[in-house]
C-alpha positions as a printed NumPy array, in Angstrom:
array([[ -97.123,   75.618, -113.968],
       [ -96.67 ,   75.713, -117.758],
       [ -95.113,   72.253, -117.588],
       [ -98.231,   71.038, -115.771],
       [-100.448,   72.527, -118.517],
       [ -98.37 ,   70.784, -121.156],
       [ -98.351,   67.425, -119.381],
       [-102.115,   67.578, -118.803],
       [-102.6  ,   68.276, -122.515],
       [-100.433,   65.265, -123.375],
       [-102.324,   62.948, -120.995],
       [-105.666,   64.156, -122.351],
       [-104.523,   63.57 , -125.93 ],
       [-103.306,   60.07 , -125.05 ],
       [-106.64 ,   59.309, -123.359],
       [-109.116,   60.765, -125.833],
       [-111.562,   58.036, -124.815],
       [-112.207,   60.215, -121.73 ],
       [-114.029,   62.659, -123.992],
       [-116.656,   60.151, -125.132],
       [-118.599,   60.028, -121.794],
       [-118.544,   63.829, -121.714],
       [-119.986,   64.125, -125.232],
       [-122.645,   61.495, -124.577],
       [-123.599,   63.14 , -121.305],
       [-123.9  ,   66.591, -122.902],
       [-126.158,   65.148, -125.607],
       [-128.244,   63.308, -123.009],
       [-128.622,   66.416, -120.852],
       [-129.614,   68.524, -123.858],
       [-132.3  ,   66.001, -124.83 ],
       [-133.518,   65.725, -121.24 ],
       [-133.751,   69.494, -120.742],
       [-135.614,   69.809, -124.026],
       [-138.145,   67.225, -122.89 ],
       [-138.349,   68.746, -119.4  ],
       [-139.439,   72.109, -120.795],
       [-142.735,   70.634, -121.956],
       [-143.19 ,   68.068, -119.171],
       [-142.8  ,   70.367, -116.147],
       [-146.338,   71.482, -115.359],
       [-146.368,   71.685, -111.551],
       [-144.143,   71.68 , -108.478],
       [-144.096,   67.88 , -108.277],
       [-142.845,   67.462, -111.86 ],
       [-140.252,   70.175, -111.237],
       [-138.963,   68.352, -108.134],
       [-138.83 ,   65.052, -110.046],
       [-136.871,   66.72 , -112.867],
       [-134.377,   68.274, -110.444],
       [-133.961,   64.957, -108.62 ],
       [-133.398,   63.172, -111.94 ],
       [-130.781,   65.748, -112.957],
       [-128.91 ,   65.294, -109.672],
       [-128.865,   61.521, -110.184],
       [-127.701,   61.876, -113.794],
       [-124.931,   64.312, -112.845],
       [-123.839,   62.118, -109.922],
       [-123.565,   59.068, -112.185],
       [-121.588,   60.962, -114.806],
       [-119.266,   62.854, -112.454],
       [-118.44 ,   59.824, -110.307],
       [-117.539,   57.691, -113.316],
       [-115.86 ,   60.403, -115.379],
       [-113.677,   61.843, -112.634],
       [-112.588,   58.335, -111.704],
       [-111.568,   57.819, -115.332],
       [-109.489,   60.996, -115.158],
       [-107.879,   59.846, -111.925],
       [-106.977,   56.495, -113.477],
       [-105.633,   58.184, -116.62 ],
       [-103.245,   60.24 , -114.476],
       [-102.186,   57.253, -112.359],
       [-101.764,   55.198, -115.522],
       [ -99.455,   57.866, -116.989],
       [ -97.02 ,   57.034, -114.174],
       [ -97.477,   53.313, -113.605],
       [ -99.068,   51.981, -116.846],
       [-101.732,   49.955, -115.028],
       [-104.049,   49.98 , -118.044],
       [-103.168,   48.837, -121.536],
       [-104.164,   51.867, -123.597],
       [-103.41 ,   49.999, -126.816],
       [-106.717,   48.224, -126.326],
       [-109.728,   50.266, -127.391],
       [-112.089,   51.351, -124.596],
       [-109.838,   49.838, -121.904],
       [-109.92 ,   53.027, -119.831],
       [-113.672,   53.298, -120.356],
       [-114.132,   50.071, -118.395],
       [-113.247,   51.861, -115.132],
       [-116.271,   54.168, -115.502],
       [-118.692,   51.715, -113.763],
       [-116.157,   51.23 , -110.975],
       [-116.136,   54.962, -110.362],
       [-119.932,   55.058, -110.277],
       [-120.047,   52.174, -107.797],
       [-117.435,   53.765, -105.521],
       [-118.328,   57.457, -105.677],
       [-122.01 ,   57.763, -106.644],
       [-123.29 ,   58.704, -103.174],
       [-120.268,   60.934, -102.616],
       [-121.14 ,   62.988, -105.684],
       [-124.822,   63.114, -104.782],
       [-123.759,   64.773, -101.527],
       [-121.236,   66.915, -103.407],
       [-123.852,   68.218, -105.866],
       [-126.386,   68.965, -103.135],
       [-123.759,   70.691, -101.002],
       [-122.474,   72.72 , -103.969],
       [-125.98 ,   73.862, -104.901],
       [-126.717,   74.856, -101.324],
       [-123.487,   76.865, -101.007],
       [-124.062,   78.593, -104.355],
       [-127.642,   79.4  , -103.352],
       [-126.405,   81.039, -100.136],
       [-123.686,   82.976, -101.972],
       [-126.016,   84.344, -104.642],
       [-128.7  ,   85.087, -102.055],
       [-126.206,   87.161, -100.053],
       [-125.054,   88.843, -103.28 ],
       [-128.653,   89.674, -104.148],
       [-129.337,   91.205, -100.745],
       [-126.108,   93.248, -100.921],
       [-126.834,   94.382, -104.48 ],
       [-130.427,   95.395, -103.753],
       [-129.473,   97.36 , -100.632],
       [-126.177,   98.953, -101.704],
       [-126.357,   99.13 , -105.524],
       [-130.061,   99.23 , -106.225],
       [-132.338,   97.491, -108.744],
       [-131.331,   97.739, -112.387],
       [-134.818,   97.553, -113.87 ],
       [-134.257,   94.528, -116.115],
       [-136.623,   91.599, -116.384],
       [-135.509,   87.96 , -116.025],
       [-136.133,   87.426, -119.755],
       [-133.666,   90.229, -120.552],
       [-130.955,   88.595, -118.452],
       [-131.568,   85.169, -120.015],
       [-131.141,   86.665, -123.488],
       [-127.501,   87.638, -122.733],
       [-126.205,   85.045, -125.193],
       [-123.997,   86.883, -127.683],
       [-122.4  ,   90.287, -128.178],
       [-125.094,   91.481, -130.577],
       [-127.883,   90.813, -128.077],
       [-125.899,   92.381, -125.237],
       [-125.213,   95.506, -127.318],
       [-128.898,   95.742, -128.228],
       [-130.008,   95.512, -124.59 ],
       [-127.355,   97.976, -123.431],
       [-128.477,  100.494, -126.049],
       [-131.857,  100.728, -124.272],
       [-130.353,  101.252, -120.816],
       [-129.754,  104.603, -119.184],
       [-126.314,  105.562, -117.864],
       [-127.496,  104.942, -114.296],
       [-128.804,  101.476, -115.216],
       [-125.501,  100.569, -116.871],
       [-123.577,  101.616, -113.747],
       [-125.886,   99.567, -111.532],
       [-125.732,   96.558, -113.861],
       [-121.925,   96.761, -113.867],
       [-121.997,   96.733, -110.064],
       [-124.241,   93.661, -110.012],
       [-122.058,   91.838, -112.53 ],
       [-118.859,   92.749, -110.659],
       [-120.311,   91.492, -107.373],
       [-121.389,   88.152, -108.849],
       [-118.106,   87.704, -110.742],
       [-116.056,   88.3  , -107.586],
       [-118.251,   85.855, -105.644],
       [-117.981,   83.219, -108.388],
       [-114.191,   83.541, -108.607],
       [-113.877,   83.365, -104.806],
       [-116.071,   80.265, -104.709],
       [-114.031,   78.693, -107.524],
       [-110.767,   79.435, -105.716],
       [-111.888,   77.782, -102.478],
       [-113.421,   74.757, -104.216],
       [-110.887,   74.162, -106.998],
       [-109.334,   71.188, -105.202],
       [-112.62 ,   69.914, -103.776],
       [-113.233,   67.184, -106.353],
       [-109.615,   65.937, -106.481],
       [-109.666,   65.561, -102.708],
       [-112.913,   63.591, -102.962],
       [-111.537,   61.214, -105.58 ],
       [-107.962,   60.878, -104.337],
       [-108.161,   61.098, -100.566],
       [-111.531,   61.148,  -98.774],
       [-115.174,   60.557,  -99.616],
       [-116.234,   62.926,  -96.848],
       [-117.628,   65.949,  -98.717],
       [-117.11 ,   68.398,  -95.857],
       [-113.578,   67.212,  -95.075],
       [-112.621,   67.503,  -98.757],
       [-114.091,   71.018,  -98.882],
       [-112.132,   72.015,  -95.784],
       [-108.893,   70.705,  -97.301],
       [-109.624,   72.644, -100.503],
       [-110.308,   75.885,  -98.608],
       [-107.145,   75.417,  -96.539],
       [-105.043,   74.862,  -99.66 ],
       [-106.421,   78.046, -101.227],
       [-104.775,   79.992,  -98.392],
       [-101.535,   78.021,  -98.241],
       [-100.696,   77.458, -101.922],
       [-100.428,   80.614, -104.099],
       [-100.046,   78.457, -107.23 ],
       [-103.715,   77.485, -106.941],
       [-104.612,   81.098, -107.779],
       [-102.335,   80.918, -110.822],
       [-104.018,   77.682, -111.877],
       [-107.476,   79.222, -111.466],
       [-106.527,   82.34 , -113.437],
       [-105.234,   80.125, -116.24 ],
       [-108.564,   78.288, -116.371],
       [-110.468,   81.59 , -116.347],
       [-108.398,   82.962, -119.226],
       [-109.011,   79.827, -121.314],
       [-112.757,   80.027, -120.695],
       [-112.861,   83.75 , -121.488],
       [-111.082,   83.153, -124.795],
       [-113.616,   80.503, -125.774],
       [-116.512,   82.712, -124.642],
       [-115.346,   85.623, -126.801],
       [-114.772,   83.404, -129.845],
       [-118.162,   81.711, -129.449],
       [-119.945,   85.053, -129.209],
       [-118.666,   85.929, -132.695],
       [-119.185,   82.58 , -134.437],
       [-122.482,   81.558, -132.812],
       [-124.442,   82.38 , -135.976],
       [-122.177,   80.166, -138.097],
       [-123.298,   76.562, -137.41 ],
       [-120.188,   74.922, -138.881],
       [-117.659,   77.087, -137.004],
       [-119.715,   76.842, -133.824],
       [-119.738,   73.031, -134.11 ],
       [-115.951,   72.935, -134.607],
       [-115.385,   75.274, -131.663],
       [-117.722,   73.171, -129.497],
       [-115.677,   70.039, -130.226],
       [-112.466,   71.912, -129.376],
       [-114.019,   73.25 , -126.179],
       [-115.127,   69.77 , -125.133],
       [-111.499,   68.676, -125.451],
       [-110.419,   71.592, -123.282],
       [-113.048,   70.76 , -120.663],
       [-111.382,   67.357, -120.386],
       [-107.97 ,   69.033, -120.442],
       [-108.88 ,   71.489, -117.671],
       [-110.261,   68.687, -115.507],
       [-107.134,   66.645, -116.162],
       [-105.026,   69.686, -115.289],
       [-106.637,   70.181, -111.876],
       [-106.326,   66.478, -111.052],
       [-102.726,   66.392, -112.27 ],
       [-101.847,   69.433, -110.15 ],
       [-103.31 ,   67.711, -107.104],
       [-101.514,   64.456, -107.914],
       [ -98.135,   66.171, -108.246],
       [ -98.399,   68.363, -105.188],
       [-100.709,   66.625, -102.723],
       [-100.775,   62.85 , -103.213],
       [ -97.749,   62.133, -101.086],
       [ -97.807,   65.309,  -99.016],
       [-101.311,   64.631,  -97.664],
       [-101.312,   60.871,  -97.791],
       [-102.927,   59.35 ,  -94.682]])
């Protein structure tokens, strides 16, 4: 597994052009969400904004994941001349043309599944743990350690116990969902455009391949490390900017890692 981490890092470094769509998309989404805050005035505008976000994410994910797929294939067969600037970037439109509708279905299906999971979690938490007594604004303000410590200082012991139960329930559900869907996107891009078939393959692999759990835990550890560091440096704009750039690289690296793991283990084993 460590060898896979190392190879994914090497491929990401050799294909740094893959980071540029990610950076541009993050900037675009930030600008769009900023504008949406003042433009959403009714249900219709909210629906239009959500629809626009789904389209934007589908365009980005279809093109970007196809770039990652081609970067991995190119590492074996050298189909693309990486000495030429932006050569790999040229496959982005091809990915959009081939996988746009697939990722529209994927996003809608993912949102629906997550909605069901969190709805079930909410019902379980309300009935078996009990309400914590926090407002939505309090939960949204959980951004850094200082804010969390301030909010926790106002909670009673019973509220802290209940909040811990809520958090534990949602964390377990999120990790379980991540485990069963970790290979979902690679299956979509490498093998089938059928969203439900790809999800079934991913769920099946979660039960039959213990290394997938190791891969997921590695990704969780990396994200936790970045989350802890960011919570301490958030008030320092320069350090936060540097850490954001590093994290963007690791987002690309983690995506490359999952695709590379699939390519090494499943491409020939599950080839139709």
